């Protein structure tokens, strides 16, 4: 552990000890950890987890995470979600949005999506900010460390009537995915080994956020009764679809996360299957689960052989404009496929069917098989 982080850990321990001593004579709110303490704890956990190299240090970091979980479990859930994590995650997202807007980075769909979630203040201040890439890295360390905690991940999802309870989770996912994309770019001049370590940590954090935040929270909120599987899967699909749309065509964070953990027992795909596959002898996968897994498989990866240019060339645009018929023919074929599936499954919406067709490369037979 670096000297700076060692000093931070000592200072942090002293602050918790002082807080515990004062709690007996203070109100409950005054005795609760602050957002600053949670943020600094995350950075300490990041370095401890990153530098573990033996079974002894591994057990130590596990103990630290357990201790962090115990601290978070003493905080009222609503306060943890709507105050502490809300403030931390929105500050991190605003940092990224301001840095990306005032630096040489080209505008991307993911930054636009992050900006749409932020208050007006972030848009007003973005061009006058003095944030640096080092600030972004320090923030990423803290966020990744915080979401080593399953309790912190679970607190990202809230149950608010008439609102999307996964908005905070989506904001965290998009923010970390943007950093991952920057670390993956060829023009990033930082230390490659350090980049790879942080990239692996980000992918681990993304998986934790989805497994403990999106899936576990969804099933716990309804006690996971069989009749509720369709509703839970729909909620999960909606959140994943929102994330994929915000990531755009070229951000590979979600796809690389799936590739990295494909041989691991504690993976997103295995968690989905163990949660929603029928427990009887048939081991049947619900159609919505099949569709969700297909959605995940369609995520772009860094390992993809060919990636289209982010901006089409003027020659390509001219060719499309001068030859509209093939495109029109393709669109007509899609409409025919949607109409055919809708005639068999009238309860499904056209948008839902269109997304399913995309997942199976417009293979009508495979799409129908998955939806039936």
mmCIF file of C-alpha atoms in Angstrom:
data_model
loop_
_atom_site.group_PDB
_atom_site.id
_atom_site.type_symbol
_atom_site.label_atom_id
_atom_site.label_comp_id
_atom_site.label_asym_id
_atom_site.label_seq_id
_atom_site.Cartn_x
_atom_site.Cartn_y
_atom_site.Cartn_z
ATOM 1 C CA UNK A 1 0.000 0.000 0.000
ATOM 2 C CA UNK A 2 1.401 3.413 -0.865
ATOM 3 C CA UNK A 3 2.373 5.823 1.890
ATOM 4 C CA UNK A 4 -0.411 8.208 0.869
ATOM 5 C CA UNK A 5 -3.064 5.515 1.129
ATOM 6 C CA UNK A 6 -1.560 4.244 4.393
ATOM 7 C CA UNK A 7 -1.907 7.732 5.844
ATOM 8 C CA UNK A 8 -5.451 7.914 4.478
ATOM 9 C CA UNK A 9 -6.314 4.589 6.136
ATOM 10 C CA UNK A 10 -4.935 5.797 9.479
ATOM 11 C CA UNK A 11 -6.828 9.080 9.242
ATOM 12 C CA UNK A 12 -9.979 7.221 8.266
ATOM 13 C CA UNK A 13 -9.706 4.779 11.170
ATOM 14 C CA UNK A 14 -9.271 7.706 13.565
ATOM 15 C CA UNK A 15 -12.369 9.415 12.162
ATOM 16 C CA UNK A 16 -14.491 6.270 12.623
ATOM 17 C CA UNK A 17 -13.160 5.806 16.155
ATOM 18 C CA UNK A 18 -13.923 9.402 17.061
ATOM 19 C CA UNK A 19 -17.365 9.053 15.576
ATOM 20 C CA UNK A 20 -18.055 5.872 17.568
ATOM 21 C CA UNK A 21 -16.938 7.572 20.792
ATOM 22 C CA UNK A 22 -19.226 10.524 20.180
ATOM 23 C CA UNK A 23 -22.233 8.462 19.105
ATOM 24 C CA UNK A 24 -23.411 7.764 22.647
ATOM 25 C CA UNK A 25 -24.075 11.451 23.244
ATOM 26 C CA UNK A 26 -25.219 12.357 19.731
ATOM 27 C CA UNK A 27 -28.354 11.940 17.718
ATOM 28 C CA UNK A 28 -28.557 9.047 15.268
ATOM 29 C CA UNK A 29 -28.012 11.290 12.231
ATOM 30 C CA UNK A 30 -24.862 12.798 13.735
ATOM 31 C CA UNK A 31 -23.488 9.325 14.479
ATOM 32 C CA UNK A 32 -23.901 8.073 10.902
ATOM 33 C CA UNK A 33 -20.876 7.881 8.578
ATOM 34 C CA UNK A 34 -20.531 10.784 6.176
ATOM 35 C CA UNK A 35 -20.315 10.610 2.388
ATOM 36 C CA UNK A 36 -16.683 11.705 2.683
ATOM 37 C CA UNK A 37 -15.877 8.790 4.984
ATOM 38 C CA UNK A 38 -17.557 6.295 2.654
ATOM 39 C CA UNK A 39 -15.714 7.799 -0.326
ATOM 40 C CA UNK A 40 -12.304 7.605 1.377
ATOM 41 C CA UNK A 41 -13.008 4.085 2.604
ATOM 42 C CA UNK A 42 -13.618 3.047 -0.985
ATOM 43 C CA UNK A 43 -10.172 4.237 -2.037
ATOM 44 C CA UNK A 44 -8.469 2.364 0.807
ATOM 45 C CA UNK A 45 -10.363 -0.825 -0.100
ATOM 46 C CA UNK A 46 -9.381 -0.375 -3.753
ATOM 47 C CA UNK A 47 -5.668 -0.330 -2.947
ATOM 48 C CA UNK A 48 -5.891 -3.172 -0.442
ATOM 49 C CA UNK A 49 -7.771 -5.356 -2.928
ATOM 50 C CA UNK A 50 -5.505 -4.402 -5.827
ATOM 51 C CA UNK A 51 -2.303 -5.175 -3.929
ATOM 52 C CA UNK A 52 -3.330 -8.482 -2.358
ATOM 53 C CA UNK A 53 -0.826 -11.150 -3.397
ATOM 54 C CA UNK A 54 -1.102 -13.888 -0.787
ATOM 55 C CA UNK A 55 -3.750 -15.890 1.016
ATOM 56 C CA UNK A 56 -3.007 -13.847 4.143
ATOM 57 C CA UNK A 57 -3.607 -10.517 2.434
ATOM 58 C CA UNK A 58 -6.634 -12.012 0.698
ATOM 59 C CA UNK A 59 -8.210 -12.895 4.032
ATOM 60 C CA UNK A 60 -7.338 -9.431 5.308
ATOM 61 C CA UNK A 61 -9.141 -7.655 2.487
ATOM 62 C CA UNK A 62 -12.135 -9.975 2.926
ATOM 63 C CA UNK A 63 -12.209 -8.947 6.575
ATOM 64 C CA UNK A 64 -12.022 -5.277 5.637
ATOM 65 C CA UNK A 65 -14.913 -5.652 3.205
ATOM 66 C CA UNK A 66 -16.937 -7.478 5.873
ATOM 67 C CA UNK A 67 -16.214 -4.625 8.271
ATOM 68 C CA UNK A 68 -17.306 -2.096 5.654
ATOM 69 C CA UNK A 69 -20.508 -4.101 5.137
ATOM 70 C CA UNK A 70 -21.165 -3.986 8.877
ATOM 71 C CA UNK A 71 -20.780 -0.202 8.887
ATOM 72 C CA UNK A 72 -23.153 0.168 5.932
ATOM 73 C CA UNK A 73 -25.687 -2.176 7.535
ATOM 74 C CA UNK A 74 -26.053 0.231 10.470
ATOM 75 C CA UNK A 75 -27.178 3.025 8.136
ATOM 76 C CA UNK A 76 -30.920 3.310 7.396
ATOM 77 C CA UNK A 77 -31.386 2.030 3.807
ATOM 78 C CA UNK A 78 -33.121 5.184 2.606
ATOM 79 C CA UNK A 79 -30.303 7.370 3.969
ATOM 80 C CA UNK A 80 -27.644 5.142 2.420
ATOM 81 C CA UNK A 81 -29.312 5.242 -1.004
ATOM 82 C CA UNK A 82 -30.806 8.712 -1.311
ATOM 83 C CA UNK A 83 -28.187 10.682 0.611
ATOM 84 C CA UNK A 84 -24.770 9.024 0.891
ATOM 85 C CA UNK A 85 -24.511 6.982 -2.316
ATOM 86 C CA UNK A 86 -26.571 9.530 -4.232
ATOM 87 C CA UNK A 87 -24.151 12.334 -3.345
ATOM 88 C CA UNK A 88 -21.048 10.224 -4.017
ATOM 89 C CA UNK A 89 -22.181 8.839 -7.354
ATOM 90 C CA UNK A 90 -23.550 12.109 -8.692
ATOM 91 C CA UNK A 91 -20.329 13.888 -7.710
ATOM 92 C CA UNK A 92 -18.312 11.227 -9.568
ATOM 93 C CA UNK A 93 -20.551 11.458 -12.633
ATOM 94 C CA UNK A 94 -20.309 15.265 -12.601
ATOM 95 C CA UNK A 95 -16.518 14.976 -12.387
ATOM 96 C CA UNK A 96 -16.465 12.755 -15.479
ATOM 97 C CA UNK A 97 -18.967 14.894 -17.366
ATOM 98 C CA UNK A 98 -17.037 18.096 -16.630
ATOM 99 C CA UNK A 99 -13.659 16.571 -17.486
ATOM 100 C CA UNK A 100 -14.908 15.036 -20.730
ATOM 101 C CA UNK A 101 -16.617 18.281 -21.743
ATOM 102 C CA UNK A 102 -13.599 20.499 -21.083
ATOM 103 C CA UNK A 103 -10.864 18.185 -22.405
ATOM 104 C CA UNK A 104 -9.864 17.024 -25.863
ATOM 105 C CA UNK A 105 -12.116 13.961 -25.701
ATOM 106 C CA UNK A 106 -14.597 13.749 -28.551
ATOM 107 C CA UNK A 107 -18.286 13.849 -27.552
ATOM 108 C CA UNK A 108 -19.716 10.357 -27.129
ATOM 109 C CA UNK A 109 -23.234 8.990 -26.591
ATOM 110 C CA UNK A 110 -22.291 7.837 -23.107
ATOM 111 C CA UNK A 111 -21.278 11.354 -22.001
ATOM 112 C CA UNK A 112 -24.535 12.707 -23.403
ATOM 113 C CA UNK A 113 -26.430 10.054 -21.411
ATOM 114 C CA UNK A 114 -24.549 10.889 -18.220
ATOM 115 C CA UNK A 115 -25.224 14.585 -18.792
ATOM 116 C CA UNK A 116 -28.947 13.943 -19.177
ATOM 117 C CA UNK A 117 -29.019 12.456 -15.663
ATOM 118 C CA UNK A 118 -27.191 15.340 -13.998
ATOM 119 C CA UNK A 119 -28.674 18.555 -12.576
ATOM 120 C CA UNK A 120 -28.478 21.810 -14.510
ATOM 121 C CA UNK A 121 -25.576 22.947 -12.326
ATOM 122 C CA UNK A 122 -23.287 20.358 -13.916
ATOM 123 C CA UNK A 123 -23.999 21.724 -17.392
ATOM 124 C CA UNK A 124 -23.402 25.297 -16.249
ATOM 125 C CA UNK A 125 -20.051 24.506 -14.619
ATOM 126 C CA UNK A 126 -18.672 21.944 -17.062
ATOM 127 C CA UNK A 127 -16.558 24.297 -19.191
ATOM 128 C CA UNK A 128 -15.065 26.159 -16.235
ATOM 129 C CA UNK A 129 -13.993 23.069 -14.276
ATOM 130 C CA UNK A 130 -10.318 22.399 -13.557
ATOM 131 C CA UNK A 131 -10.589 18.629 -13.191
ATOM 132 C CA UNK A 132 -7.663 16.506 -14.379
ATOM 133 C CA UNK A 133 -7.287 12.902 -15.511
ATOM 134 C CA UNK A 134 -5.680 12.183 -12.144
ATOM 135 C CA UNK A 135 -8.878 13.370 -10.441
ATOM 136 C CA UNK A 136 -10.856 10.935 -12.604
ATOM 137 C CA UNK A 137 -8.546 8.055 -11.638
ATOM 138 C CA UNK A 138 -8.778 8.862 -7.923
ATOM 139 C CA UNK A 139 -12.557 8.989 -8.155
ATOM 140 C CA UNK A 140 -12.616 5.675 -10.010
ATOM 141 C CA UNK A 141 -10.518 4.062 -7.276
ATOM 142 C CA UNK A 142 -13.002 5.160 -4.623
ATOM 143 C CA UNK A 143 -16.083 4.088 -6.586
ATOM 144 C CA UNK A 144 -14.606 0.665 -7.411
ATOM 145 C CA UNK A 145 -13.635 0.160 -3.772
ATOM 146 C CA UNK A 146 -17.098 1.076 -2.508
ATOM 147 C CA UNK A 147 -18.727 -1.496 -4.782
ATOM 148 C CA UNK A 148 -16.652 -4.334 -3.415
ATOM 149 C CA UNK A 149 -19.485 -4.249 -0.876
ATOM 150 C CA UNK A 150 -22.587 -6.215 -1.804
ATOM 151 C CA UNK A 151 -24.606 -3.985 0.539
ATOM 152 C CA UNK A 152 -23.478 -0.865 -1.316
ATOM 153 C CA UNK A 153 -24.373 -2.516 -4.628
ATOM 154 C CA UNK A 154 -27.807 -3.496 -3.371
ATOM 155 C CA UNK A 155 -28.451 0.031 -2.122
ATOM 156 C CA UNK A 156 -28.123 1.377 -5.678
ATOM 157 C CA UNK A 157 -31.658 0.204 -6.446
ATOM 158 C CA UNK A 158 -34.568 1.887 -4.706
ATOM 159 C CA UNK A 159 -38.294 1.288 -4.769
ATOM 160 C CA UNK A 160 -39.925 4.600 -5.649
ATOM 161 C CA UNK A 161 -43.495 4.549 -6.900
ATOM 162 C CA UNK A 162 -43.716 5.732 -10.496
ATOM 163 C CA UNK A 163 -39.945 6.199 -10.902
ATOM 164 C CA UNK A 164 -37.094 4.155 -12.342
ATOM 165 C CA UNK A 165 -35.461 2.709 -9.240
ATOM 166 C CA UNK A 166 -32.341 1.698 -11.185
ATOM 167 C CA UNK A 167 -31.327 5.209 -12.285
ATOM 168 C CA UNK A 168 -28.525 5.483 -9.714
ATOM 169 C CA UNK A 169 -27.211 2.052 -10.706
ATOM 170 C CA UNK A 170 -27.249 3.036 -14.375
ATOM 171 C CA UNK A 171 -25.350 6.245 -13.600
ATOM 172 C CA UNK A 172 -22.600 4.299 -11.809
ATOM 173 C CA UNK A 173 -22.395 1.747 -14.625
ATOM 174 C CA UNK A 174 -22.115 4.418 -17.329
ATOM 175 C CA UNK A 175 -19.542 6.449 -15.398
ATOM 176 C CA UNK A 176 -17.233 3.476 -14.853
ATOM 177 C CA UNK A 177 -17.768 2.307 -18.441
ATOM 178 C CA UNK A 178 -16.597 5.671 -19.754
ATOM 179 C CA UNK A 179 -13.382 5.434 -17.718
ATOM 180 C CA UNK A 180 -12.881 1.873 -18.988
ATOM 181 C CA UNK A 181 -13.220 3.082 -22.563
ATOM 182 C CA UNK A 182 -10.630 5.821 -21.987
ATOM 183 C CA UNK A 183 -8.189 3.335 -20.448
ATOM 184 C CA UNK A 184 -8.715 1.020 -23.420
ATOM 185 C CA UNK A 185 -8.017 3.673 -26.048
ATOM 186 C CA UNK A 186 -4.730 3.520 -27.939
ATOM 187 C CA UNK A 187 -3.908 7.171 -27.275
ATOM 188 C CA UNK A 188 -4.010 6.817 -23.499
ATOM 189 C CA UNK A 189 -0.508 7.673 -22.346
ATOM 190 C CA UNK A 190 -0.643 6.372 -18.781
ATOM 191 C CA UNK A 191 1.132 3.327 -17.354
ATOM 192 C CA UNK A 192 -0.107 0.235 -19.193
ATOM 193 C CA UNK A 193 0.159 -2.135 -16.206
ATOM 194 C CA UNK A 194 -1.715 0.365 -14.067
ATOM 195 C CA UNK A 195 -4.326 0.742 -16.786
ATOM 196 C CA UNK A 196 -4.844 -3.017 -17.013
ATOM 197 C CA UNK A 197 -5.191 -3.327 -13.232
ATOM 198 C CA UNK A 198 -7.800 -0.598 -13.115
ATOM 199 C CA UNK A 199 -9.630 -1.988 -16.161
ATOM 200 C CA UNK A 200 -9.907 -5.400 -14.475
ATOM 201 C CA UNK A 201 -11.127 -3.733 -11.292
ATOM 202 C CA UNK A 202 -13.740 -1.745 -13.218
ATOM 203 C CA UNK A 203 -15.068 -4.905 -14.892
ATOM 204 C CA UNK A 204 -15.289 -6.596 -11.482
ATOM 205 C CA UNK A 205 -17.198 -3.597 -10.101
ATOM 206 C CA UNK A 206 -19.605 -3.585 -13.052
ATOM 207 C CA UNK A 207 -20.378 -7.257 -12.451
ATOM 208 C CA UNK A 208 -20.916 -6.669 -8.718
ATOM 209 C CA UNK A 209 -23.260 -3.772 -9.420
ATOM 210 C CA UNK A 210 -25.389 -5.860 -11.797
ATOM 211 C CA UNK A 211 -25.401 -9.058 -9.720
ATOM 212 C CA UNK A 212 -26.008 -7.584 -6.273
ATOM 213 C CA UNK A 213 -27.681 -4.364 -7.324
ATOM 214 C CA UNK A 214 -29.900 -5.311 -10.233
ATOM 215 C CA UNK A 215 -30.613 -9.034 -9.810
ATOM 216 C CA UNK A 216 -30.459 -9.630 -6.057
ATOM 217 C CA UNK A 217 -32.384 -6.459 -5.240
ATOM 218 C CA UNK A 218 -35.061 -7.366 -7.768
ATOM 219 C CA UNK A 219 -35.605 -10.842 -6.346
ATOM 220 C CA UNK A 220 -35.431 -9.791 -2.687
ATOM 221 C CA UNK A 221 -37.996 -7.030 -3.153
ATOM 222 C CA UNK A 222 -40.612 -9.601 -4.199
ATOM 223 C CA UNK A 223 -39.297 -12.596 -2.223
ATOM 224 C CA UNK A 224 -38.716 -14.205 -5.636
ATOM 225 C CA UNK A 225 -41.937 -16.115 -5.998
ATOM 226 C CA UNK A 226 -42.243 -18.015 -9.273
ATOM 227 C CA UNK A 227 -45.211 -16.004 -10.467
ATOM 228 C CA UNK A 228 -43.122 -12.823 -10.281
ATOM 229 C CA UNK A 229 -40.316 -14.047 -12.553
ATOM 230 C CA UNK A 230 -41.744 -12.379 -15.652
ATOM 231 C CA UNK A 231 -42.024 -9.011 -13.944
ATOM 232 C CA UNK A 232 -38.537 -9.260 -12.455
ATOM 233 C CA UNK A 233 -37.007 -10.262 -15.783
ATOM 234 C CA UNK A 234 -38.821 -7.409 -17.510
ATOM 235 C CA UNK A 235 -37.414 -4.908 -15.002
ATOM 236 C CA UNK A 236 -33.906 -6.317 -15.429
ATOM 237 C CA UNK A 237 -34.231 -6.292 -19.228
ATOM 238 C CA UNK A 238 -35.384 -2.686 -19.214
ATOM 239 C CA UNK A 239 -32.384 -1.632 -17.126
ATOM 240 C CA UNK A 240 -29.930 -3.590 -19.315
ATOM 241 C CA UNK A 241 -31.494 -2.153 -22.458
ATOM 242 C CA UNK A 242 -31.183 1.388 -21.078
ATOM 243 C CA UNK A 243 -27.531 0.735 -20.271
ATOM 244 C CA UNK A 244 -26.796 -0.732 -23.710
ATOM 245 C CA UNK A 245 -28.459 2.176 -25.489
ATOM 246 C CA UNK A 246 -26.529 4.689 -23.389
ATOM 247 C CA UNK A 247 -23.208 2.895 -23.938
ATOM 248 C CA UNK A 248 -23.624 3.172 -27.691
ATOM 249 C CA UNK A 249 -22.247 0.882 -30.369
ATOM 250 C CA UNK A 250 -18.570 1.115 -29.482
ATOM 251 C CA UNK A 251 -18.186 1.029 -25.687
ATOM 252 C CA UNK A 252 -17.032 -2.504 -24.856
ATOM 253 C CA UNK A 253 -17.242 -2.423 -21.051
ATOM 254 C CA UNK A 254 -20.325 -4.654 -20.728
ATOM 255 C CA UNK A 255 -19.175 -7.125 -23.386
ATOM 256 C CA UNK A 256 -15.638 -7.313 -21.986
ATOM 257 C CA UNK A 257 -17.063 -7.872 -18.499
ATOM 258 C CA UNK A 258 -19.060 -10.849 -19.792
ATOM 259 C CA UNK A 259 -15.981 -12.262 -21.560
ATOM 260 C CA UNK A 260 -13.753 -11.828 -18.513
ATOM 261 C CA UNK A 261 -16.051 -13.748 -16.190
ATOM 262 C CA UNK A 262 -17.340 -16.404 -18.592
ATOM 263 C CA UNK A 263 -15.362 -19.146 -16.793
ATOM 264 C CA UNK A 264 -16.114 -17.858 -13.306
ATOM 265 C CA UNK A 265 -18.815 -19.348 -11.119
ATOM 266 C CA UNK A 266 -19.881 -15.949 -9.770
ATOM 267 C CA UNK A 267 -20.741 -14.397 -13.121
ATOM 268 C CA UNK A 268 -23.689 -12.324 -14.263
ATOM 269 C CA UNK A 269 -24.892 -15.017 -16.669
ATOM 270 C CA UNK A 270 -24.646 -17.787 -14.052
ATOM 271 C CA UNK A 271 -26.452 -15.596 -11.521
ATOM 272 C CA UNK A 272 -29.289 -15.007 -13.979
ATOM 273 C CA UNK A 273 -29.567 -18.705 -14.791
ATOM 274 C CA UNK A 274 -29.447 -19.883 -11.189
ATOM 275 C CA UNK A 275 -32.068 -17.295 -10.234
ATOM 276 C CA UNK A 276 -34.591 -17.783 -13.015
ATOM 277 C CA UNK A 277 -34.181 -21.259 -14.533
ATOM 278 C CA UNK A 278 -36.950 -23.605 -13.448
ATOM 279 C CA UNK A 279 -35.956 -25.624 -10.389
ATOM 280 C CA UNK A 280 -37.938 -28.677 -11.475
ATOM 281 C CA UNK A 281 -36.568 -31.560 -13.533
ATOM 282 C CA UNK A 282 -37.171 -29.734 -16.812
ATOM 283 C CA UNK A 283 -34.593 -27.005 -15.994
ATOM 284 C CA UNK A 284 -36.504 -24.824 -18.441
ATOM 285 C CA UNK A 285 -35.328 -21.317 -19.318
ATOM 286 C CA UNK A 286 -38.169 -18.771 -19.461
ATOM 287 C CA UNK A 287 -38.433 -17.095 -22.899
ATOM 288 C CA UNK A 288 -37.656 -13.713 -21.358
ATOM 289 C CA UNK A 289 -34.453 -15.096 -19.843
ATOM 290 C CA UNK A 290 -33.421 -16.433 -23.251
ATOM 291 C CA UNK A 291 -34.069 -13.017 -24.746
ATOM 292 C CA UNK A 292 -32.124 -11.278 -21.959
ATOM 293 C CA UNK A 293 -29.125 -13.578 -22.448
ATOM 294 C CA UNK A 294 -29.295 -12.902 -26.193
ATOM 295 C CA UNK A 295 -29.309 -9.165 -25.472
ATOM 296 C CA UNK A 296 -26.162 -9.574 -23.389
ATOM 297 C CA UNK A 297 -24.441 -11.649 -26.074
ATOM 298 C CA UNK A 298 -25.005 -8.829 -28.554
ATOM 299 C CA UNK A 299 -22.876 -6.409 -26.498
ATOM 300 C CA UNK A 300 -19.763 -5.192 -28.371
ATOM 301 C CA UNK A 301 -16.396 -6.568 -27.239
ATOM 302 C CA UNK A 302 -12.807 -5.398 -27.568
ATOM 303 C CA UNK A 303 -12.089 -8.790 -29.113
ATOM 304 C CA UNK A 304 -14.476 -8.182 -32.019
ATOM 305 C CA UNK A 305 -12.548 -8.632 -35.263
ATOM 306 C CA UNK A 306 -13.913 -5.545 -36.946
ATOM 307 C CA UNK A 307 -15.479 -2.445 -35.511
ATOM 308 C CA UNK A 308 -17.194 0.060 -37.815
ATOM 309 C CA UNK A 309 -15.870 3.589 -37.882
ATOM 310 C CA UNK A 310 -17.499 5.825 -35.285
ATOM 311 C CA UNK A 311 -18.283 8.417 -37.960
ATOM 312 C CA UNK A 312 -19.195 7.230 -41.478
ATOM 313 C CA UNK A 313 -17.070 8.620 -44.263
ATOM 314 C CA UNK A 314 -18.481 11.148 -46.698
ATOM 315 C CA UNK A 315 -18.145 8.556 -49.473
ATOM 316 C CA UNK A 316 -20.246 6.088 -47.515
ATOM 317 C CA UNK A 317 -22.900 8.714 -46.838
ATOM 318 C CA UNK A 318 -23.008 9.609 -50.540
ATOM 319 C CA UNK A 319 -23.388 5.958 -51.486
ATOM 320 C CA UNK A 320 -26.286 5.464 -49.079
ATOM 321 C CA UNK A 321 -28.020 8.602 -50.294
ATOM 322 C CA UNK A 322 -27.621 7.611 -53.951
ATOM 323 C CA UNK A 323 -28.788 4.017 -53.414
ATOM 324 C CA UNK A 324 -31.793 4.135 -51.088
ATOM 325 C CA UNK A 325 -33.590 1.092 -52.503
ATOM 326 C CA UNK A 326 -31.606 -1.701 -50.733
ATOM 327 C CA UNK A 327 -32.106 0.040 -47.392
ATOM 328 C CA UNK A 328 -35.817 0.414 -48.082
ATOM 329 C CA UNK A 329 -36.013 -3.239 -49.067
ATOM 330 C CA UNK A 330 -34.284 -4.286 -45.848
ATOM 331 C CA UNK A 331 -36.657 -2.150 -43.780
ATOM 332 C CA UNK A 332 -39.655 -3.669 -45.545
ATOM 333 C CA UNK A 333 -38.336 -7.147 -44.738
ATOM 334 C CA UNK A 334 -38.003 -6.209 -41.063
ATOM 335 C CA UNK A 335 -41.593 -4.943 -41.071
ATOM 336 C CA UNK A 336 -42.752 -8.237 -42.580
ATOM 337 C CA UNK A 337 -40.881 -10.220 -39.903
ATOM 338 C CA UNK A 338 -42.340 -8.077 -37.122
ATOM 339 C CA UNK A 339 -45.844 -8.452 -38.542
ATOM 340 C CA UNK A 340 -45.438 -12.230 -38.813
ATOM 341 C CA UNK A 341 -44.258 -12.639 -35.204
ATOM 342 C CA UNK A 342 -46.931 -10.236 -33.976
ATOM 343 C CA UNK A 343 -49.611 -12.368 -35.668
ATOM 344 C CA UNK A 344 -48.386 -15.373 -33.656
ATOM 345 C CA UNK A 345 -47.727 -13.495 -30.412
ATOM 346 C CA UNK A 346 -50.153 -10.547 -30.422
ATOM 347 C CA UNK A 347 -49.398 -9.659 -26.800
ATOM 348 C CA UNK A 348 -45.850 -8.545 -27.690
ATOM 349 C CA UNK A 349 -45.186 -4.975 -28.769
ATOM 350 C CA UNK A 350 -43.541 -4.188 -32.085
ATOM 351 C CA UNK A 351 -40.545 -2.541 -30.419
ATOM 352 C CA UNK A 352 -39.996 -5.604 -28.247
ATOM 353 C CA UNK A 353 -40.152 -7.873 -31.314
ATOM 354 C CA UNK A 354 -37.752 -5.654 -33.250
ATOM 355 C CA UNK A 355 -35.160 -5.826 -30.462
ATOM 356 C CA UNK A 356 -35.524 -9.607 -30.299
ATOM 357 C CA UNK A 357 -34.925 -9.841 -34.061
ATOM 358 C CA UNK A 358 -31.749 -7.777 -33.698
ATOM 359 C CA UNK A 359 -30.446 -10.143 -31.026
ATOM 360 C CA UNK A 360 -30.801 -13.084 -33.419
ATOM 361 C CA UNK A 361 -29.554 -11.233 -36.525
ATOM 362 C CA UNK A 362 -33.104 -11.204 -37.939
ATOM 363 C CA UNK A 363 -33.221 -15.010 -37.990
ATOM 364 C CA UNK A 364 -36.997 -15.462 -37.872
ATOM 365 C CA UNK A 365 -36.939 -19.082 -36.728
ATOM 366 C CA UNK A 366 -34.499 -18.553 -33.844
ATOM 367 C CA UNK A 367 -36.321 -15.408 -32.738
ATOM 368 C CA UNK A 368 -39.675 -17.176 -32.649
ATOM 369 C CA UNK A 369 -38.166 -20.113 -30.771
ATOM 370 C CA UNK A 370 -36.804 -17.764 -28.114
ATOM 371 C CA UNK A 371 -40.043 -15.821 -27.736
ATOM 372 C CA UNK A 372 -42.423 -18.780 -27.628
#
